[in-house]
């Protein structure tokens, strides 16, 4: 076994003049000539290397992750993404238009993000997607694989876990949403918000017709007739409507901004408590109800945008409306694993067999 001192000895280097010498069997050494080293084959190899670098170096832009996970380069990229702002991110993903598709995600929900993304890729709208990361792990994961498509809006919430519906963590997570959406509207962009426990079966944009301020889907399971009015439904038992805050589309109009500001006010007036386990959706409905006379609101067709309580629990209706479904929401069920199982059961969990279709690839 080597001594301790020998383990820490620096290896001895050959003198410079010996680097270009070779040993012979007779014990004599003959120096290499320059022509032996820099022969025709070596020259051609160097030329080929220069050509390869010349071809591929333009593809290694400042957003590339070519060196993103090595030493100082990784730290440099992490610092870059920490300083990446919402205006920069929105301008980047909306470079070919004026619409941004937004979701808000924490690390435990990355599998759902990937599943949702695959369904959007199939409709060719994924380049419009901006992931609002609710923790730095999500920010680095998304931008490491898909540079520029994630942004974190400080301050980041506390350490993330898969918060249960009705918990304070869930409220803190979702209550940031209207602020993010308002900021995007203020920048002059149209914005679609989706929860990531959704799957696109068809392109939703043909349904977002007209120039209404705010478009949304009903969260009630009662079957509506085909061709139902596209107006805000009447209030329910609690004095308000039951519109889902899971899917919202808005143009950057004064009316849309007014709804977002009212949503923020309602959340501030209804904070979470153990006695009253609030979430963001009632506040969104109060905001719609209280601004209805001032804002152009549009209810999306139920057949195209059904709530999970209808799609997953009324197979007769599903058969009757077959071919009309556009976006499916996996709600009316609690629990991370239960949602995944339900998607599996209905052939909507895409990440197991189709991860290669996602810009994020297969997440471990």
mmCIF file of C-alpha atoms in Angstrom:
data_model
loop_
_atom_site.group_PDB
_atom_site.id
_atom_site.type_symbol
_atom_site.label_atom_id
_atom_site.label_comp_id
_atom_site.label_asym_id
_atom_site.label_seq_id
_atom_site.Cartn_x
_atom_site.Cartn_y
_atom_site.Cartn_z
ATOM 1 C CA UNK A 1 0.000 0.000 0.000
ATOM 2 C CA UNK A 2 1.467 3.425 -0.926
ATOM 3 C CA UNK A 3 2.533 5.701 1.875
ATOM 4 C CA UNK A 4 0.409 8.708 2.799
ATOM 5 C CA UNK A 5 3.052 11.089 1.539
ATOM 6 C CA UNK A 6 3.227 9.406 -1.852
ATOM 7 C CA UNK A 7 -0.505 9.967 -2.375
ATOM 8 C CA UNK A 8 -0.015 13.712 -2.262
ATOM 9 C CA UNK A 9 3.152 13.974 -4.392
ATOM 10 C CA UNK A 10 2.864 15.974 -7.585
ATOM 11 C CA UNK A 11 3.638 13.894 -10.662
ATOM 12 C CA UNK A 12 6.979 14.713 -12.271
ATOM 13 C CA UNK A 13 6.827 16.280 -15.727
ATOM 14 C CA UNK A 14 9.242 15.490 -18.525
ATOM 15 C CA UNK A 15 11.494 18.316 -19.655
ATOM 16 C CA UNK A 16 10.191 20.148 -22.706
ATOM 17 C CA UNK A 17 12.957 18.788 -24.958
ATOM 18 C CA UNK A 18 11.938 15.195 -24.095
ATOM 19 C CA UNK A 19 8.308 15.650 -25.065
ATOM 20 C CA UNK A 20 9.244 15.329 -28.692
ATOM 21 C CA UNK A 21 11.544 12.337 -28.378
ATOM 22 C CA UNK A 22 10.840 8.633 -28.845
ATOM 23 C CA UNK A 23 12.510 5.567 -27.327
ATOM 24 C CA UNK A 24 14.152 2.920 -29.477
ATOM 25 C CA UNK A 25 14.900 -0.637 -28.558
ATOM 26 C CA UNK A 26 18.640 -0.021 -28.693
ATOM 27 C CA UNK A 27 18.397 2.537 -25.917
ATOM 28 C CA UNK A 28 19.130 5.519 -28.143
ATOM 29 C CA UNK A 29 16.717 8.380 -28.740
ATOM 30 C CA UNK A 30 16.140 10.216 -31.988
ATOM 31 C CA UNK A 31 14.341 13.565 -31.933
ATOM 32 C CA UNK A 32 11.106 13.899 -33.907
ATOM 33 C CA UNK A 33 11.362 16.226 -36.866
ATOM 34 C CA UNK A 34 8.671 18.897 -37.372
ATOM 35 C CA UNK A 35 7.628 17.225 -40.607
ATOM 36 C CA UNK A 36 7.006 13.913 -38.788
ATOM 37 C CA UNK A 37 4.621 15.591 -36.328
ATOM 38 C CA UNK A 38 2.855 17.984 -38.700
ATOM 39 C CA UNK A 39 2.347 15.526 -41.521
ATOM 40 C CA UNK A 40 -0.485 15.487 -44.071
ATOM 41 C CA UNK A 41 -2.820 13.388 -41.894
ATOM 42 C CA UNK A 42 -2.443 15.714 -38.896
ATOM 43 C CA UNK A 43 -3.065 18.735 -41.079
ATOM 44 C CA UNK A 44 -6.269 17.229 -42.473
ATOM 45 C CA UNK A 45 -7.528 16.358 -38.964
ATOM 46 C CA UNK A 46 -6.933 19.912 -37.754
ATOM 47 C CA UNK A 47 -8.659 21.308 -40.826
ATOM 48 C CA UNK A 48 -11.670 19.037 -40.240
ATOM 49 C CA UNK A 49 -11.890 20.163 -36.595
ATOM 50 C CA UNK A 50 -11.858 23.827 -37.616
ATOM 51 C CA UNK A 51 -14.632 23.201 -40.160
ATOM 52 C CA UNK A 52 -16.776 21.412 -37.542
ATOM 53 C CA UNK A 53 -16.343 24.263 -35.069
ATOM 54 C CA UNK A 54 -17.162 26.782 -37.765
ATOM 55 C CA UNK A 55 -20.396 24.985 -38.642
ATOM 56 C CA UNK A 56 -21.698 24.370 -35.145
ATOM 57 C CA UNK A 57 -20.482 27.377 -33.141
ATOM 58 C CA UNK A 58 -23.341 29.645 -34.347
ATOM 59 C CA UNK A 59 -25.796 27.219 -32.798
ATOM 60 C CA UNK A 60 -24.262 27.668 -29.373
ATOM 61 C CA UNK A 61 -26.004 30.937 -28.455
ATOM 62 C CA UNK A 62 -26.073 32.730 -25.164
ATOM 63 C CA UNK A 63 -29.176 30.751 -24.116
ATOM 64 C CA UNK A 64 -27.592 27.387 -24.845
ATOM 65 C CA UNK A 65 -27.201 24.774 -22.159
ATOM 66 C CA UNK A 66 -24.165 23.222 -23.855
ATOM 67 C CA UNK A 67 -22.048 23.862 -20.761
ATOM 68 C CA UNK A 68 -24.894 24.484 -18.324
ATOM 69 C CA UNK A 69 -24.136 21.681 -15.912
ATOM 70 C CA UNK A 70 -20.371 21.992 -15.594
ATOM 71 C CA UNK A 71 -18.650 23.920 -12.823
ATOM 72 C CA UNK A 72 -18.634 27.677 -13.079
ATOM 73 C CA UNK A 73 -20.758 27.647 -16.240
ATOM 74 C CA UNK A 74 -23.648 26.133 -14.328
ATOM 75 C CA UNK A 75 -23.388 28.778 -11.613
ATOM 76 C CA UNK A 76 -23.220 31.470 -14.280
ATOM 77 C CA UNK A 77 -26.383 30.205 -15.974
ATOM 78 C CA UNK A 78 -28.230 29.929 -12.662
ATOM 79 C CA UNK A 79 -27.328 33.542 -11.916
ATOM 80 C CA UNK A 80 -28.522 34.512 -15.378
ATOM 81 C CA UNK A 81 -31.926 32.847 -14.907
ATOM 82 C CA UNK A 82 -32.286 34.410 -11.451
ATOM 83 C CA UNK A 83 -31.980 37.796 -13.114
ATOM 84 C CA UNK A 84 -34.332 36.913 -15.989
ATOM 85 C CA UNK A 85 -37.360 39.207 -15.761
ATOM 86 C CA UNK A 86 -41.004 38.772 -16.721
ATOM 87 C CA UNK A 87 -40.846 41.442 -19.487
ATOM 88 C CA UNK A 88 -37.821 39.664 -20.992
ATOM 89 C CA UNK A 89 -39.485 36.268 -20.758
ATOM 90 C CA UNK A 90 -42.797 37.388 -22.262
ATOM 91 C CA UNK A 91 -41.048 39.158 -25.134
ATOM 92 C CA UNK A 92 -39.014 36.005 -25.802
ATOM 93 C CA UNK A 93 -41.898 33.504 -25.955
ATOM 94 C CA UNK A 94 -44.235 35.912 -27.787
ATOM 95 C CA UNK A 95 -41.676 36.895 -30.403
ATOM 96 C CA UNK A 96 -43.852 35.626 -33.246
ATOM 97 C CA UNK A 97 -47.158 37.050 -31.998
ATOM 98 C CA UNK A 98 -48.973 38.848 -29.225
ATOM 99 C CA UNK A 99 -50.258 35.894 -27.149
ATOM 100 C CA UNK A 100 -48.632 34.057 -24.250
ATOM 101 C CA UNK A 101 -49.774 30.741 -22.754
ATOM 102 C CA UNK A 102 -48.964 30.732 -19.054
ATOM 103 C CA UNK A 103 -48.928 28.181 -16.264
ATOM 104 C CA UNK A 104 -47.580 28.357 -12.701
ATOM 105 C CA UNK A 105 -45.642 25.325 -11.472
ATOM 106 C CA UNK A 106 -43.704 24.145 -8.447
ATOM 107 C CA UNK A 107 -41.249 21.242 -8.562
ATOM 108 C CA UNK A 108 -43.635 18.442 -7.429
ATOM 109 C CA UNK A 109 -45.887 19.173 -10.422
ATOM 110 C CA UNK A 110 -43.191 18.930 -13.102
ATOM 111 C CA UNK A 111 -44.638 15.587 -14.350
ATOM 112 C CA UNK A 112 -48.005 17.311 -14.908
ATOM 113 C CA UNK A 113 -46.247 20.200 -16.651
ATOM 114 C CA UNK A 114 -44.578 17.733 -19.008
ATOM 115 C CA UNK A 115 -47.861 15.943 -19.698
ATOM 116 C CA UNK A 116 -49.617 19.244 -20.451
ATOM 117 C CA UNK A 117 -46.749 20.382 -22.699
ATOM 118 C CA UNK A 118 -46.918 17.237 -24.830
ATOM 119 C CA UNK A 119 -50.590 17.899 -25.525
ATOM 120 C CA UNK A 120 -49.803 21.511 -26.520
ATOM 121 C CA UNK A 121 -46.928 20.444 -28.768
ATOM 122 C CA UNK A 122 -49.424 18.319 -30.687
ATOM 123 C CA UNK A 123 -51.450 21.480 -31.373
ATOM 124 C CA UNK A 124 -48.291 23.407 -32.364
ATOM 125 C CA UNK A 125 -48.674 26.169 -29.784
ATOM 126 C CA UNK A 126 -45.840 25.228 -27.395
ATOM 127 C CA UNK A 127 -43.513 28.059 -28.436
ATOM 128 C CA UNK A 128 -45.984 30.488 -26.832
ATOM 129 C CA UNK A 129 -45.680 28.775 -23.433
ATOM 130 C CA UNK A 130 -44.160 30.575 -20.469
ATOM 131 C CA UNK A 131 -43.747 28.598 -17.247
ATOM 132 C CA UNK A 132 -43.952 30.763 -14.140
ATOM 133 C CA UNK A 133 -41.694 28.826 -11.795
ATOM 134 C CA UNK A 134 -42.699 28.947 -8.149
ATOM 135 C CA UNK A 135 -39.302 27.711 -6.948
ATOM 136 C CA UNK A 136 -35.724 27.883 -8.208
ATOM 137 C CA UNK A 137 -35.506 24.131 -8.844
ATOM 138 C CA UNK A 138 -38.301 24.457 -11.407
ATOM 139 C CA UNK A 139 -36.697 27.562 -12.936
ATOM 140 C CA UNK A 140 -33.374 25.778 -13.464
ATOM 141 C CA UNK A 141 -34.935 22.510 -14.653
ATOM 142 C CA UNK A 142 -37.126 24.112 -17.321
ATOM 143 C CA UNK A 143 -34.569 26.621 -18.582
ATOM 144 C CA UNK A 144 -31.824 23.994 -18.495
ATOM 145 C CA UNK A 145 -33.795 21.928 -21.016
ATOM 146 C CA UNK A 146 -35.823 24.649 -22.763
ATOM 147 C CA UNK A 147 -33.933 27.935 -22.402
ATOM 148 C CA UNK A 148 -35.966 31.075 -21.919
ATOM 149 C CA UNK A 149 -39.344 29.414 -21.290
ATOM 150 C CA UNK A 150 -39.406 29.760 -17.501
ATOM 151 C CA UNK A 151 -39.250 32.771 -15.224
ATOM 152 C CA UNK A 152 -39.436 33.204 -11.461
ATOM 153 C CA UNK A 153 -41.197 36.312 -10.185
ATOM 154 C CA UNK A 154 -39.760 37.170 -6.735
ATOM 155 C CA UNK A 155 -40.296 36.544 -3.969
ATOM 156 C CA UNK A 156 -40.343 32.788 -4.390
ATOM 157 C CA UNK A 157 -42.801 31.023 -2.075
ATOM 158 C CA UNK A 158 -41.502 28.826 0.733
ATOM 159 C CA UNK A 159 -40.032 25.385 0.004
ATOM 160 C CA UNK A 160 -42.463 23.607 -2.255
ATOM 161 C CA UNK A 161 -44.384 20.420 -1.640
ATOM 162 C CA UNK A 162 -47.439 19.110 -3.459
ATOM 163 C CA UNK A 163 -49.905 21.276 -1.541
ATOM 164 C CA UNK A 164 -53.358 19.872 -0.923
ATOM 165 C CA UNK A 165 -56.393 21.767 -2.162
ATOM 166 C CA UNK A 166 -57.644 23.953 0.706
ATOM 167 C CA UNK A 167 -54.296 24.129 2.500
ATOM 168 C CA UNK A 168 -52.545 27.390 3.287
ATOM 169 C CA UNK A 169 -49.717 26.382 0.971
ATOM 170 C CA UNK A 170 -52.180 25.901 -1.889
ATOM 171 C CA UNK A 171 -53.740 29.296 -1.175
ATOM 172 C CA UNK A 172 -50.344 31.034 -1.069
ATOM 173 C CA UNK A 173 -49.378 29.349 -4.341
ATOM 174 C CA UNK A 174 -52.559 30.162 -6.287
ATOM 175 C CA UNK A 175 -53.125 33.654 -4.863
ATOM 176 C CA UNK A 176 -50.066 34.922 -6.762
ATOM 177 C CA UNK A 177 -51.754 34.096 -10.072
ATOM 178 C CA UNK A 178 -53.785 37.284 -10.739
ATOM 179 C CA UNK A 179 -50.727 39.455 -10.097
ATOM 180 C CA UNK A 180 -48.740 37.520 -12.698
ATOM 181 C CA UNK A 181 -51.562 37.747 -15.235
ATOM 182 C CA UNK A 182 -52.095 41.461 -14.600
ATOM 183 C CA UNK A 183 -48.405 42.127 -15.191
ATOM 184 C CA UNK A 184 -48.572 40.385 -18.571
ATOM 185 C CA UNK A 185 -51.692 42.331 -19.548
ATOM 186 C CA UNK A 186 -49.957 45.569 -18.543
ATOM 187 C CA UNK A 187 -47.124 44.647 -20.918
ATOM 188 C CA UNK A 188 -49.679 44.630 -23.760
ATOM 189 C CA UNK A 189 -50.027 40.899 -24.436
ATOM 190 C CA UNK A 190 -53.047 38.624 -24.639
ATOM 191 C CA UNK A 191 -52.659 35.760 -22.181
ATOM 192 C CA UNK A 192 -54.093 32.303 -21.696
ATOM 193 C CA UNK A 193 -53.731 30.726 -18.273
ATOM 194 C CA UNK A 194 -53.971 26.934 -17.739
ATOM 195 C CA UNK A 195 -53.619 24.705 -14.715
ATOM 196 C CA UNK A 196 -51.152 21.947 -15.600
ATOM 197 C CA UNK A 197 -53.538 19.136 -14.670
ATOM 198 C CA UNK A 198 -55.175 19.801 -18.036
ATOM 199 C CA UNK A 199 -54.766 18.115 -21.428
ATOM 200 C CA UNK A 200 -55.402 19.651 -24.836
ATOM 201 C CA UNK A 201 -57.246 17.345 -27.231
ATOM 202 C CA UNK A 202 -57.644 20.016 -29.928
ATOM 203 C CA UNK A 203 -56.623 23.595 -30.696
ATOM 204 C CA UNK A 204 -58.568 25.970 -28.384
ATOM 205 C CA UNK A 205 -57.816 29.187 -30.255
ATOM 206 C CA UNK A 206 -60.634 28.871 -32.827
ATOM 207 C CA UNK A 207 -63.016 29.018 -29.825
ATOM 208 C CA UNK A 208 -61.483 32.262 -28.533
ATOM 209 C CA UNK A 209 -63.230 34.276 -31.195
ATOM 210 C CA UNK A 210 -64.226 37.909 -31.039
ATOM 211 C CA UNK A 211 -62.699 40.652 -28.938
ATOM 212 C CA UNK A 212 -64.163 39.931 -25.533
ATOM 213 C CA UNK A 213 -62.246 40.950 -22.433
ATOM 214 C CA UNK A 214 -62.240 37.663 -20.484
ATOM 215 C CA UNK A 215 -63.005 34.088 -21.613
ATOM 216 C CA UNK A 216 -63.571 31.253 -19.105
ATOM 217 C CA UNK A 217 -65.161 27.827 -18.529
ATOM 218 C CA UNK A 218 -67.917 26.779 -16.118
ATOM 219 C CA UNK A 219 -67.015 24.443 -13.262
ATOM 220 C CA UNK A 220 -70.542 23.104 -12.798
ATOM 221 C CA UNK A 221 -71.361 19.512 -13.744
ATOM 222 C CA UNK A 222 -74.973 20.121 -14.797
ATOM 223 C CA UNK A 223 -75.292 19.442 -18.522
ATOM 224 C CA UNK A 224 -75.902 22.513 -20.681
ATOM 225 C CA UNK A 225 -77.585 22.316 -24.086
ATOM 226 C CA UNK A 226 -75.316 22.514 -27.118
ATOM 227 C CA UNK A 227 -75.212 26.103 -28.273
ATOM 228 C CA UNK A 228 -75.891 27.474 -24.792
ATOM 229 C CA UNK A 229 -75.523 31.241 -24.305
ATOM 230 C CA UNK A 230 -71.947 32.443 -23.882
ATOM 231 C CA UNK A 231 -72.802 34.680 -20.950
ATOM 232 C CA UNK A 232 -71.905 34.585 -17.269
ATOM 233 C CA UNK A 233 -74.209 31.976 -15.656
ATOM 234 C CA UNK A 234 -76.542 32.975 -12.803
ATOM 235 C CA UNK A 235 -75.177 32.823 -9.242
ATOM 236 C CA UNK A 236 -75.417 29.592 -7.272
ATOM 237 C CA UNK A 237 -76.408 28.909 -3.662
ATOM 238 C CA UNK A 238 -73.522 30.929 -2.242
ATOM 239 C CA UNK A 239 -74.554 34.032 -4.139
ATOM 240 C CA UNK A 240 -71.806 33.738 -6.730
ATOM 241 C CA UNK A 241 -71.072 31.806 -9.906
ATOM 242 C CA UNK A 242 -68.905 28.662 -10.153
ATOM 243 C CA UNK A 243 -66.504 29.601 -12.933
ATOM 244 C CA UNK A 244 -63.212 27.685 -12.973
ATOM 245 C CA UNK A 245 -60.044 29.725 -12.506
ATOM 246 C CA UNK A 246 -58.166 26.880 -14.207
ATOM 247 C CA UNK A 247 -58.568 28.168 -17.769
ATOM 248 C CA UNK A 248 -58.706 31.909 -18.478
ATOM 249 C CA UNK A 249 -58.009 33.821 -21.674
ATOM 250 C CA UNK A 250 -57.774 37.627 -21.766
ATOM 251 C CA UNK A 251 -56.953 40.462 -24.106
ATOM 252 C CA UNK A 252 -54.957 43.431 -22.724
ATOM 253 C CA UNK A 253 -58.059 45.595 -22.343
ATOM 254 C CA UNK A 254 -59.140 47.871 -19.496
ATOM 255 C CA UNK A 255 -61.938 45.378 -18.741
ATOM 256 C CA UNK A 256 -59.584 42.408 -18.339
ATOM 257 C CA UNK A 257 -57.232 44.450 -16.147
ATOM 258 C CA UNK A 258 -60.178 45.529 -14.012
ATOM 259 C CA UNK A 259 -61.145 41.877 -13.382
ATOM 260 C CA UNK A 260 -57.571 41.009 -12.342
ATOM 261 C CA UNK A 261 -57.380 43.991 -9.978
ATOM 262 C CA UNK A 262 -60.735 43.056 -8.453
ATOM 263 C CA UNK A 263 -59.550 39.432 -8.070
ATOM 264 C CA UNK A 264 -56.500 40.651 -6.143
ATOM 265 C CA UNK A 265 -58.733 42.791 -3.900
ATOM 266 C CA UNK A 266 -61.065 39.874 -3.201
ATOM 267 C CA UNK A 267 -58.141 37.631 -2.239
ATOM 268 C CA UNK A 268 -56.863 40.280 0.149
ATOM 269 C CA UNK A 269 -60.284 40.552 1.769
ATOM 270 C CA UNK A 270 -60.641 36.758 2.123
ATOM 271 C CA UNK A 271 -57.297 35.533 3.523
ATOM 272 C CA UNK A 272 -56.719 31.883 4.354
ATOM 273 C CA UNK A 273 -57.453 30.710 7.895
ATOM 274 C CA UNK A 274 -57.927 27.334 9.562
ATOM 275 C CA UNK A 275 -61.582 28.134 10.056
ATOM 276 C CA UNK A 276 -62.076 29.307 6.479
ATOM 277 C CA UNK A 277 -59.805 27.375 4.144
ATOM 278 C CA UNK A 278 -60.043 29.734 1.191
ATOM 279 C CA UNK A 279 -58.677 29.207 -2.291
ATOM 280 C CA UNK A 280 -58.381 31.565 -5.244
ATOM 281 C CA UNK A 281 -61.468 30.427 -7.180
ATOM 282 C CA UNK A 282 -64.262 32.006 -5.070
ATOM 283 C CA UNK A 283 -62.405 35.327 -5.212
ATOM 284 C CA UNK A 284 -62.190 35.036 -9.013
ATOM 285 C CA UNK A 285 -65.943 34.458 -9.191
ATOM 286 C CA UNK A 286 -66.684 37.437 -6.950
ATOM 287 C CA UNK A 287 -64.452 39.533 -9.198
ATOM 288 C CA UNK A 288 -66.417 38.414 -12.279
ATOM 289 C CA UNK A 289 -69.782 38.964 -10.587
ATOM 290 C CA UNK A 290 -68.880 42.437 -9.301
ATOM 291 C CA UNK A 291 -67.506 43.673 -12.619
ATOM 292 C CA UNK A 292 -69.994 41.950 -14.951
ATOM 293 C CA UNK A 293 -71.722 45.183 -15.938
ATOM 294 C CA UNK A 294 -68.424 46.847 -16.874
ATOM 295 C CA UNK A 295 -66.601 44.015 -18.613
ATOM 296 C CA UNK A 296 -67.254 41.969 -21.771
ATOM 297 C CA UNK A 297 -67.291 38.375 -20.449
ATOM 298 C CA UNK A 298 -67.475 35.201 -22.565
ATOM 299 C CA UNK A 299 -68.431 31.714 -21.337
ATOM 300 C CA UNK A 300 -66.753 29.019 -23.441
ATOM 301 C CA UNK A 301 -68.889 26.105 -24.746
ATOM 302 C CA UNK A 302 -69.244 23.317 -22.206
ATOM 303 C CA UNK A 303 -68.863 20.557 -24.808
ATOM 304 C CA UNK A 304 -65.410 21.854 -25.721
ATOM 305 C CA UNK A 305 -64.247 22.869 -22.235
ATOM 306 C CA UNK A 306 -65.900 20.503 -19.728
ATOM 307 C CA UNK A 307 -65.107 20.365 -16.051
ATOM 308 C CA UNK A 308 -63.574 17.130 -14.777
ATOM 309 C CA UNK A 309 -66.697 16.415 -12.762
ATOM 310 C CA UNK A 310 -68.587 16.099 -16.044
ATOM 311 C CA UNK A 311 -65.991 14.554 -18.381
ATOM 312 C CA UNK A 312 -64.781 11.849 -16.012
ATOM 313 C CA UNK A 313 -68.121 11.076 -14.340
ATOM 314 C CA UNK A 314 -70.756 11.212 -17.069
ATOM 315 C CA UNK A 315 -69.865 8.752 -19.811
ATOM 316 C CA UNK A 316 -73.237 9.151 -21.499
ATOM 317 C CA UNK A 317 -72.528 12.852 -21.999
ATOM 318 C CA UNK A 318 -68.968 12.072 -23.180
ATOM 319 C CA UNK A 319 -70.334 9.769 -25.898
ATOM 320 C CA UNK A 320 -72.994 12.271 -26.942
ATOM 321 C CA UNK A 321 -70.384 15.035 -27.321
ATOM 322 C CA UNK A 322 -67.613 12.873 -28.777
ATOM 323 C CA UNK A 323 -65.328 14.819 -31.104
ATOM 324 C CA UNK A 324 -66.203 18.172 -29.535
ATOM 325 C CA UNK A 325 -63.823 18.085 -26.534
ATOM 326 C CA UNK A 326 -60.920 20.546 -26.634
ATOM 327 C CA UNK A 327 -59.356 20.927 -23.154
ATOM 328 C CA UNK A 328 -59.957 18.453 -20.331
ATOM 329 C CA UNK A 329 -59.398 19.439 -16.705
ATOM 330 C CA UNK A 330 -58.520 16.713 -14.206
ATOM 331 C CA UNK A 331 -60.374 18.289 -11.270
ATOM 332 C CA UNK A 332 -63.144 17.055 -8.962
ATOM 333 C CA UNK A 333 -60.548 14.705 -7.494
ATOM 334 C CA UNK A 334 -57.991 15.286 -4.739
ATOM 335 C CA UNK A 335 -54.498 13.868 -4.550
ATOM 336 C CA UNK A 336 -51.418 13.858 -6.764
ATOM 337 C CA UNK A 337 -51.376 10.069 -7.357
ATOM 338 C CA UNK A 338 -55.140 9.878 -7.881
ATOM 339 C CA UNK A 339 -54.944 12.478 -10.636
ATOM 340 C CA UNK A 340 -52.174 10.535 -12.375
ATOM 341 C CA UNK A 341 -54.133 7.281 -12.109
ATOM 342 C CA UNK A 342 -57.253 8.893 -13.571
ATOM 343 C CA UNK A 343 -55.259 10.283 -16.492
ATOM 344 C CA UNK A 344 -53.790 6.787 -16.970
ATOM 345 C CA UNK A 345 -57.227 5.192 -16.921
ATOM 346 C CA UNK A 346 -58.501 7.538 -19.638
ATOM 347 C CA UNK A 347 -55.409 7.356 -21.833
ATOM 348 C CA UNK A 348 -54.449 10.941 -21.051
ATOM 349 C CA UNK A 349 -51.176 10.349 -19.169
ATOM 350 C CA UNK A 350 -48.791 10.941 -22.062
ATOM 351 C CA UNK A 351 -45.392 11.235 -20.385
ATOM 352 C CA UNK A 352 -44.718 7.517 -20.017
ATOM 353 C CA UNK A 353 -44.740 6.756 -23.748
ATOM 354 C CA UNK A 354 -44.386 10.155 -25.397
ATOM 355 C CA UNK A 355 -41.870 12.106 -23.296
ATOM 356 C CA UNK A 356 -39.712 12.632 -26.370
ATOM 357 C CA UNK A 357 -42.439 14.927 -27.762
ATOM 358 C CA UNK A 358 -41.998 17.380 -24.890
ATOM 359 C CA UNK A 359 -39.420 20.174 -25.126
ATOM 360 C CA UNK A 360 -38.360 19.063 -21.637
ATOM 361 C CA UNK A 361 -37.769 15.450 -22.644
ATOM 362 C CA UNK A 362 -38.015 12.727 -20.031
ATOM 363 C CA UNK A 363 -37.781 14.104 -16.500
ATOM 364 C CA UNK A 364 -36.295 11.846 -13.845
#
